[in-house]
Amino acid sequence: MFDLFNKKKGKPGLIGVSLIDKELALAHVGIEAGQPALLMCEYFAVSSAQDAGKVLAEQAHSMGLERTRCNFVLAPDDYSLLLVEAPNVEPAELAAAAKWKIKDMIDRPLDQLAVTVFPIPGDAYRNRREMLYVVAADRKKIQQVADMVTNAGLKLESIDIPELAMRNLSMLFADDGSGLATMDLRHDGSLLNLSKNGAIYLTRHLSTPVGEDILGSHEWDSVKDRLVLEIQRSLDYYESQMGQGHINRVLVAPRRQDSDALRAQLDQAMGVKVEVMNLQGKLTSNVELTHELQQGCLMAIGAALRTEKAA
């Protein structure tokens, strides 16, 4: 994603930071015996971006993380994600060319945007040109993130989006080659990724809100029907329009209260196996990864699992 550099070094590994829904989360992932190890993860309620910057600086100092490499995850409202045909240019020129591709698809001047891209595998769309996703964020927002992280003493190496953080998490789970669906269901916005062999083929924001107390609500049956329909349409599109295999496994990110009950409800309503995407045991860690902690730190952990080299 958006990559920045600093020559100083801190602790080994990568710090993931997210600021979503007035919660600041930090996660530190290193390597132990050749495998990713979760060394720390915590989240904090914050009242504003200024408060988040103060908490981040305090935590970075108290944990001795100054100058450690950091990957920050933008909140869903902080960027636009657009699917376009890949411009016929050299790889190094893709972002610049894609910026002109989206000029009529976005409601602000191009010179106010920071733009980057990530490709979709070449077999994703039959009989069509190669496609890619374009990520466009306000330059001022990118600078605010850079300032907050730098002022906290961390080394900002990159800025990511939840879709890619979720992709990183999905790579901890077996993929049979047909594909894997991963979901993070929340009241203010849910995310669905369809991936295969570690690459995103399709990603969607689901419009059906799934609040923390929804299972006990009289609205649950209608919410469930809308949610299942949205998911099924994406699975069908992946199989029929993209010509990929039948996805028979859906992973739902842990939730604070109702992970198992929600999984059971969706498993019964859908024609595929639904599981909780429990990270406990998937990462070497001394941290007790309760479902509550996993939901609070989900995107930060995904960000800390980033393995791509900065470009």
Short mmCIF file of C-alpha atoms in Angstrom, two decimals:
data_model
loop_
_atom_site.label_atom_id
_atom_site.label_comp_id
_atom_site.label_asym_id
_atom_site.label_seq_id
_atom_site.Cartn_x
_atom_site.Cartn_y
_atom_site.Cartn_z
CA MET A 1 0.00 0.00 0.00
CA PHE A 2 1.27 3.53 0.75
CA ASP A 3 4.94 3.03 1.69
CA LEU A 4 7.29 5.28 3.63
CA PHE A 5 10.82 4.77 4.94
CA ASN A 6 13.07 5.63 7.86
CA LYS A 7 16.64 4.40 8.36
CA LYS A 8 16.47 3.93 12.13
CA LYS A 9 15.60 0.51 13.53
CA GLY A 10 13.64 -0.61 16.58
CA LYS A 11 12.54 -4.04 17.74
CA PRO A 12 12.37 -6.87 15.19
CA GLY A 13 9.01 -7.58 13.61
CA LEU A 14 6.14 -5.34 12.63
CA ILE A 15 3.64 -3.29 14.61
CA GLY A 16 0.09 -3.22 13.28
CA VAL A 17 -2.04 -0.22 14.29
CA SER A 18 -5.71 0.40 13.57
CA LEU A 19 -8.05 3.23 14.55
CA ILE A 20 -11.62 2.14 13.79
CA ASP A 21 -14.89 3.02 15.54
CA LYS A 22 -13.08 5.01 18.27
CA GLU A 23 -10.89 2.05 19.20
CA LEU A 24 -7.12 2.17 18.86
CA ALA A 25 -5.51 -1.27 18.53
CA LEU A 26 -1.87 -2.32 18.49
CA ALA A 27 -0.36 -5.70 17.67
CA HIS A 28 3.29 -6.74 17.45
CA VAL A 29 4.18 -9.75 15.31
CA GLY A 30 7.67 -11.20 15.10
CA ILE A 31 9.18 -14.44 13.86
CA GLU A 32 9.99 -17.37 16.14
CA ALA A 33 11.37 -20.63 14.72
CA GLY A 34 10.50 -19.42 11.24
CA GLN A 35 6.82 -18.84 12.09
CA PRO A 36 4.86 -15.66 12.85
CA ALA A 37 4.53 -15.04 16.56
CA LEU A 38 2.09 -12.62 18.16
CA LEU A 39 4.14 -10.89 20.85
CA MET A 40 1.52 -8.38 21.99
CA CYS A 41 -1.93 -7.06 21.16
CA GLU A 42 -4.13 -4.56 23.00
CA TYR A 43 -6.91 -2.14 22.19
CA PHE A 44 -8.09 1.07 23.84
CA ALA A 45 -11.21 3.21 23.69
CA VAL A 46 -10.37 6.72 22.46
CA SER A 47 -12.50 9.83 22.08
CA SER A 48 -10.81 11.48 19.10
CA ALA A 49 -7.88 11.27 16.70
CA GLN A 50 -5.92 13.54 19.03
CA ASP A 51 -6.64 11.23 21.95
CA ALA A 52 -5.62 8.24 19.82
CA GLY A 53 -2.28 9.87 19.03
CA LYS A 54 -1.63 10.46 22.72
CA VAL A 55 -2.53 6.87 23.66
CA LEU A 56 -0.40 5.49 20.82
CA ALA A 57 2.62 7.50 21.97
CA GLU A 58 2.15 6.41 25.59
CA GLN A 59 1.83 2.74 24.65
CA ALA A 60 4.76 2.78 22.22
CA HIS A 61 6.96 4.29 24.92
CA SER A 62 5.80 2.02 27.76
CA MET A 63 6.27 -1.09 25.60
CA GLY A 64 9.67 0.02 24.33
CA LEU A 65 8.56 -0.02 20.71
CA GLU A 66 10.12 3.24 19.53
CA ARG A 67 11.54 3.06 15.98
CA THR A 68 9.85 -0.30 15.37
CA ARG A 69 8.40 -0.69 11.89
CA CYS A 70 4.67 0.03 11.70
CA ASN A 71 1.83 -0.76 9.29
CA PHE A 72 -1.26 1.37 9.88
CA VAL A 73 -4.74 0.24 8.76
CA LEU A 74 -7.13 2.91 7.51
CA ALA A 75 -10.74 2.90 8.69
CA PRO A 76 -13.35 2.05 6.01
CA ASP A 77 -14.49 5.70 5.76
CA ASP A 78 -10.95 6.90 5.05
CA TYR A 79 -10.53 5.53 1.53
CA SER A 80 -12.34 4.39 -1.61
CA LEU A 81 -11.77 0.99 -3.22
CA LEU A 82 -12.57 0.76 -6.93
CA LEU A 83 -12.38 -2.10 -9.42
CA VAL A 84 -11.06 -1.10 -12.86
CA GLU A 85 -9.45 -2.62 -15.92
CA ALA A 86 -5.68 -2.64 -15.55
CA PRO A 87 -4.02 0.07 -17.67
CA ASN A 88 -1.64 -1.27 -20.31
CA VAL A 89 1.51 0.22 -18.77
CA GLU A 90 4.64 -0.96 -17.00
CA PRO A 91 4.12 -2.14 -13.38
CA ALA A 92 5.92 0.90 -11.99
CA GLU A 93 3.44 3.16 -13.78
CA LEU A 94 0.24 1.37 -12.71
CA ALA A 95 -0.69 3.63 -9.79
CA ALA A 96 -0.26 6.82 -11.82
CA ALA A 97 -2.23 5.43 -14.77
CA ALA A 98 -4.97 4.03 -12.52
CA LYS A 99 -5.41 7.46 -10.97
CA TRP A 100 -6.73 8.76 -14.31
CA LYS A 101 -8.95 5.70 -14.65
CA ILE A 102 -10.91 6.69 -11.55
CA LYS A 103 -11.20 10.44 -12.20
CA ASP A 104 -14.89 10.15 -13.08
CA MET A 105 -15.62 7.64 -10.31
CA ILE A 106 -14.63 9.75 -7.32
CA ASP A 107 -15.93 13.09 -6.03
CA ARG A 108 -12.74 15.01 -5.36
CA PRO A 109 -9.84 16.43 -7.41
CA LEU A 110 -7.12 13.93 -8.30
CA ASP A 111 -4.39 16.15 -6.87
CA GLN A 112 -5.94 15.69 -3.41
CA LEU A 113 -5.65 11.90 -3.58
CA ALA A 114 -2.97 9.38 -2.73
CA VAL A 115 -3.51 6.37 -4.99
CA THR A 116 -2.13 2.85 -4.99
CA VAL A 117 -3.26 -0.45 -6.51
CA PHE A 118 -3.30 -4.16 -5.88
CA PRO A 119 -3.83 -6.68 -8.68
CA ILE A 120 -6.37 -9.45 -9.03
CA PRO A 121 -5.09 -12.82 -10.34
CA GLY A 122 -5.19 -13.09 -14.12
CA ASP A 123 -7.72 -15.94 -14.09
CA ALA A 124 -10.29 -13.98 -12.09
CA TYR A 125 -12.26 -12.65 -15.05
CA ARG A 126 -12.72 -14.86 -18.08
CA ASN A 127 -12.58 -13.27 -21.52
CA ARG A 128 -11.86 -9.85 -20.08
CA ARG A 129 -8.79 -7.68 -19.67
CA GLU A 130 -6.81 -7.96 -16.49
CA MET A 131 -8.45 -6.16 -13.56
CA LEU A 132 -7.10 -4.49 -10.45
CA TYR A 133 -8.32 -2.72 -7.33
CA VAL A 134 -7.49 0.96 -6.90
CA VAL A 135 -7.21 2.41 -3.40
CA ALA A 136 -7.71 6.17 -3.19
CA ALA A 137 -7.29 8.12 0.04
CA ASP A 138 -7.21 11.81 0.86
CA ARG A 139 -3.63 13.06 1.01
CA LYS A 140 -4.42 15.04 4.16
CA LYS A 141 -5.61 11.84 5.88
CA ILE A 142 -2.43 10.04 4.88
CA GLN A 143 -0.38 12.90 6.30
CA GLN A 144 -2.39 12.84 9.55
CA VAL A 145 -1.66 9.14 9.91
CA ALA A 146 2.02 9.70 9.17
CA ASP A 147 2.23 12.47 11.75
CA MET A 148 0.43 10.46 14.44
CA VAL A 149 2.62 7.40 14.00
CA THR A 150 5.86 9.37 13.71
CA ASN A 151 5.02 11.50 16.75
CA ALA A 152 4.48 8.25 18.69
CA GLY A 153 8.07 7.28 17.91
CA LEU A 154 7.20 4.43 15.56
CA LYS A 155 8.63 4.00 12.05
CA LEU A 156 5.78 4.22 9.57
CA GLU A 157 6.62 1.78 6.80
CA SER A 158 3.23 1.39 5.14
CA ILE A 159 -0.47 2.17 5.30
CA ASP A 160 -2.93 -0.60 4.51
CA ILE A 161 -6.66 -1.20 4.25
CA PRO A 162 -8.88 -3.72 6.11
CA GLU A 163 -9.33 -5.86 2.97
CA LEU A 164 -5.62 -6.64 2.90
CA ALA A 165 -5.34 -7.03 6.67
CA MET A 166 -8.14 -9.61 6.46
CA ARG A 167 -6.34 -11.33 3.57
CA ASN A 168 -3.25 -11.65 5.76
CA LEU A 169 -5.32 -13.31 8.49
CA SER A 170 -6.93 -15.75 6.05
CA MET A 171 -3.49 -17.05 5.08
CA LEU A 172 -3.21 -18.62 8.54
CA PHE A 173 -6.01 -21.02 7.56
CA ALA A 174 -5.92 -23.91 5.11
CA ASP A 175 -7.18 -23.24 1.58
CA ASP A 176 -8.10 -26.27 -0.50
CA GLY A 177 -7.41 -24.45 -3.75
CA SER A 178 -11.08 -23.79 -4.49
CA GLY A 179 -11.11 -20.66 -2.37
CA LEU A 180 -11.94 -19.35 1.06
CA ALA A 181 -14.49 -16.78 2.24
CA THR A 182 -13.62 -14.62 5.27
CA MET A 183 -15.97 -12.13 6.92
CA ASP A 184 -15.78 -9.49 9.61
CA LEU A 185 -19.36 -8.66 10.64
CA ARG A 186 -20.02 -5.38 12.46
CA HIS A 187 -22.82 -2.87 12.97
CA ASP A 188 -21.15 -0.02 11.12
CA GLY A 189 -19.87 -2.05 8.19
CA SER A 190 -19.03 -5.64 7.35
CA LEU A 191 -16.31 -6.96 5.09
CA LEU A 192 -16.33 -10.07 2.89
CA ASN A 193 -13.21 -11.36 1.12
CA LEU A 194 -13.15 -14.22 -1.36
CA SER A 195 -9.58 -15.41 -1.82
CA LYS A 196 -7.68 -18.32 -3.27
CA ASN A 197 -4.09 -19.36 -2.67
CA GLY A 198 -3.51 -16.18 -0.67
CA ALA A 199 -4.79 -13.75 -3.32
CA ILE A 200 -7.99 -11.69 -3.19
CA TYR A 201 -10.35 -12.42 -6.07
CA LEU A 202 -13.34 -10.46 -4.83
CA THR A 203 -13.89 -8.16 -1.87
CA ARG A 204 -17.14 -6.48 -0.82
CA HIS A 205 -18.51 -4.29 1.91
CA LEU A 206 -21.80 -5.84 3.01
CA SER A 207 -24.66 -3.40 3.52
CA THR A 208 -26.48 -5.46 6.17
CA PRO A 209 -25.59 -4.17 9.67
CA VAL A 210 -24.80 -6.89 12.20
CA GLY A 211 -24.78 -5.30 15.66
CA GLU A 212 -23.49 -6.89 18.83
CA ASP A 213 -26.96 -7.67 20.20
CA ILE A 214 -28.60 -8.63 16.93
CA LEU A 215 -29.21 -12.29 17.77
CA GLY A 216 -31.48 -11.29 20.64
CA SER A 217 -33.41 -8.81 18.52
CA HIS A 218 -36.79 -9.42 16.90
CA GLU A 219 -35.15 -8.16 13.69
CA TRP A 220 -32.67 -11.02 13.54
CA ASP A 221 -34.61 -13.24 11.14
CA SER A 222 -34.92 -10.51 8.52
CA VAL A 223 -31.30 -9.40 9.08
CA LYS A 224 -30.12 -12.98 8.69
CA ASP A 225 -32.05 -13.39 5.44
CA ARG A 226 -30.54 -10.21 3.96
CA LEU A 227 -27.06 -11.13 5.14
CA VAL A 228 -27.21 -14.67 3.76
CA LEU A 229 -28.51 -13.32 0.44
CA GLU A 230 -25.61 -10.87 0.17
CA ILE A 231 -23.07 -13.57 0.97
CA GLN A 232 -24.62 -16.10 -1.38
CA ARG A 233 -24.69 -13.64 -4.27
CA SER A 234 -20.96 -13.06 -3.84
CA LEU A 235 -20.22 -16.78 -3.67
CA ASP A 236 -22.31 -17.38 -6.79
CA TYR A 237 -20.56 -14.55 -8.64
CA TYR A 238 -17.15 -15.99 -7.71
CA GLU A 239 -18.15 -19.41 -9.02
CA SER A 240 -20.22 -18.59 -12.12
CA GLN A 241 -19.05 -15.18 -13.37
CA MET A 242 -15.40 -15.48 -12.33
CA GLY A 243 -15.21 -19.15 -13.26
CA GLN A 244 -13.66 -20.24 -9.98
CA GLY A 245 -14.33 -23.31 -7.85
CA HIS A 246 -17.16 -23.75 -5.41
CA ILE A 247 -16.30 -22.21 -2.04
CA ASN A 248 -17.49 -24.57 0.66
CA ARG A 249 -15.95 -22.90 3.71
CA VAL A 250 -16.75 -19.52 5.26
CA LEU A 251 -14.77 -18.08 8.18
CA VAL A 252 -16.43 -15.48 10.40
CA ALA A 253 -14.12 -13.26 12.45
CA PRO A 254 -14.57 -13.57 16.23
CA ARG A 255 -17.06 -11.22 17.87
CA ARG A 256 -17.15 -10.05 21.45
CA GLN A 257 -20.30 -11.89 22.59
CA ASP A 258 -21.98 -14.12 20.05
CA SER A 259 -19.30 -15.76 17.89
CA ASP A 260 -20.45 -19.35 18.35
CA ALA A 261 -24.17 -18.59 18.23
CA LEU A 262 -23.85 -16.48 15.10
CA ARG A 263 -21.72 -19.13 13.43
CA ALA A 264 -24.35 -21.79 14.18
CA GLN A 265 -27.14 -19.63 12.78
CA LEU A 266 -25.28 -18.91 9.53
CA ASP A 267 -24.12 -22.52 9.20
CA GLN A 268 -27.74 -23.66 9.36
CA ALA A 269 -28.96 -21.02 6.89
CA MET A 270 -26.25 -21.45 4.25
CA GLY A 271 -25.20 -24.34 2.07
CA VAL A 272 -21.55 -24.10 3.08
CA LYS A 273 -19.63 -24.84 6.26
CA VAL A 274 -19.34 -21.78 8.50
CA GLU A 275 -16.57 -21.60 11.12
CA VAL A 276 -15.25 -19.00 13.54
CA MET A 277 -11.94 -17.57 12.35
CA ASN A 278 -10.33 -18.19 15.73
CA LEU A 279 -6.69 -17.09 15.78
CA GLN A 280 -5.94 -18.93 19.01
CA GLY A 281 -3.52 -21.70 18.05
CA LYS A 282 -2.90 -20.27 14.58
CA LEU A 283 -0.20 -17.94 15.86
CA THR A 284 2.57 -18.70 18.32
CA SER A 285 1.69 -16.48 21.26
CA ASN A 286 1.62 -16.19 25.02
CA VAL A 287 -1.38 -13.87 24.68
CA GLU A 288 -4.74 -15.38 25.61
CA LEU A 289 -6.71 -14.55 22.49
CA THR A 290 -10.26 -14.30 23.74
CA HIS A 291 -12.93 -13.56 21.16
CA GLU A 292 -13.30 -10.07 22.62
CA LEU A 293 -9.60 -9.33 22.27
CA GLN A 294 -9.53 -10.77 18.77
CA GLN A 295 -12.35 -8.53 17.56
CA GLY A 296 -10.77 -5.46 19.11
CA CYS A 297 -7.35 -6.20 17.62
CA LEU A 298 -8.36 -8.03 14.43
CA MET A 299 -7.21 -5.46 11.89
CA ALA A 300 -4.08 -4.58 13.86
CA ILE A 301 -3.06 -8.25 13.94
CA GLY A 302 -3.75 -8.55 10.22
CA ALA A 303 -1.66 -5.46 9.57
CA ALA A 304 1.21 -6.84 11.65
CA LEU A 305 1.16 -10.00 9.51
CA ARG A 306 2.01 -8.01 6.37
CA THR A 307 4.81 -9.72 4.46
CA GLU A 308 4.98 -7.78 1.20
CA LYS A 309 8.12 -5.79 0.65
CA ALA A 310 7.67 -2.06 0.53
CA ALA A 311 7.57 -0.79 -3.05
#
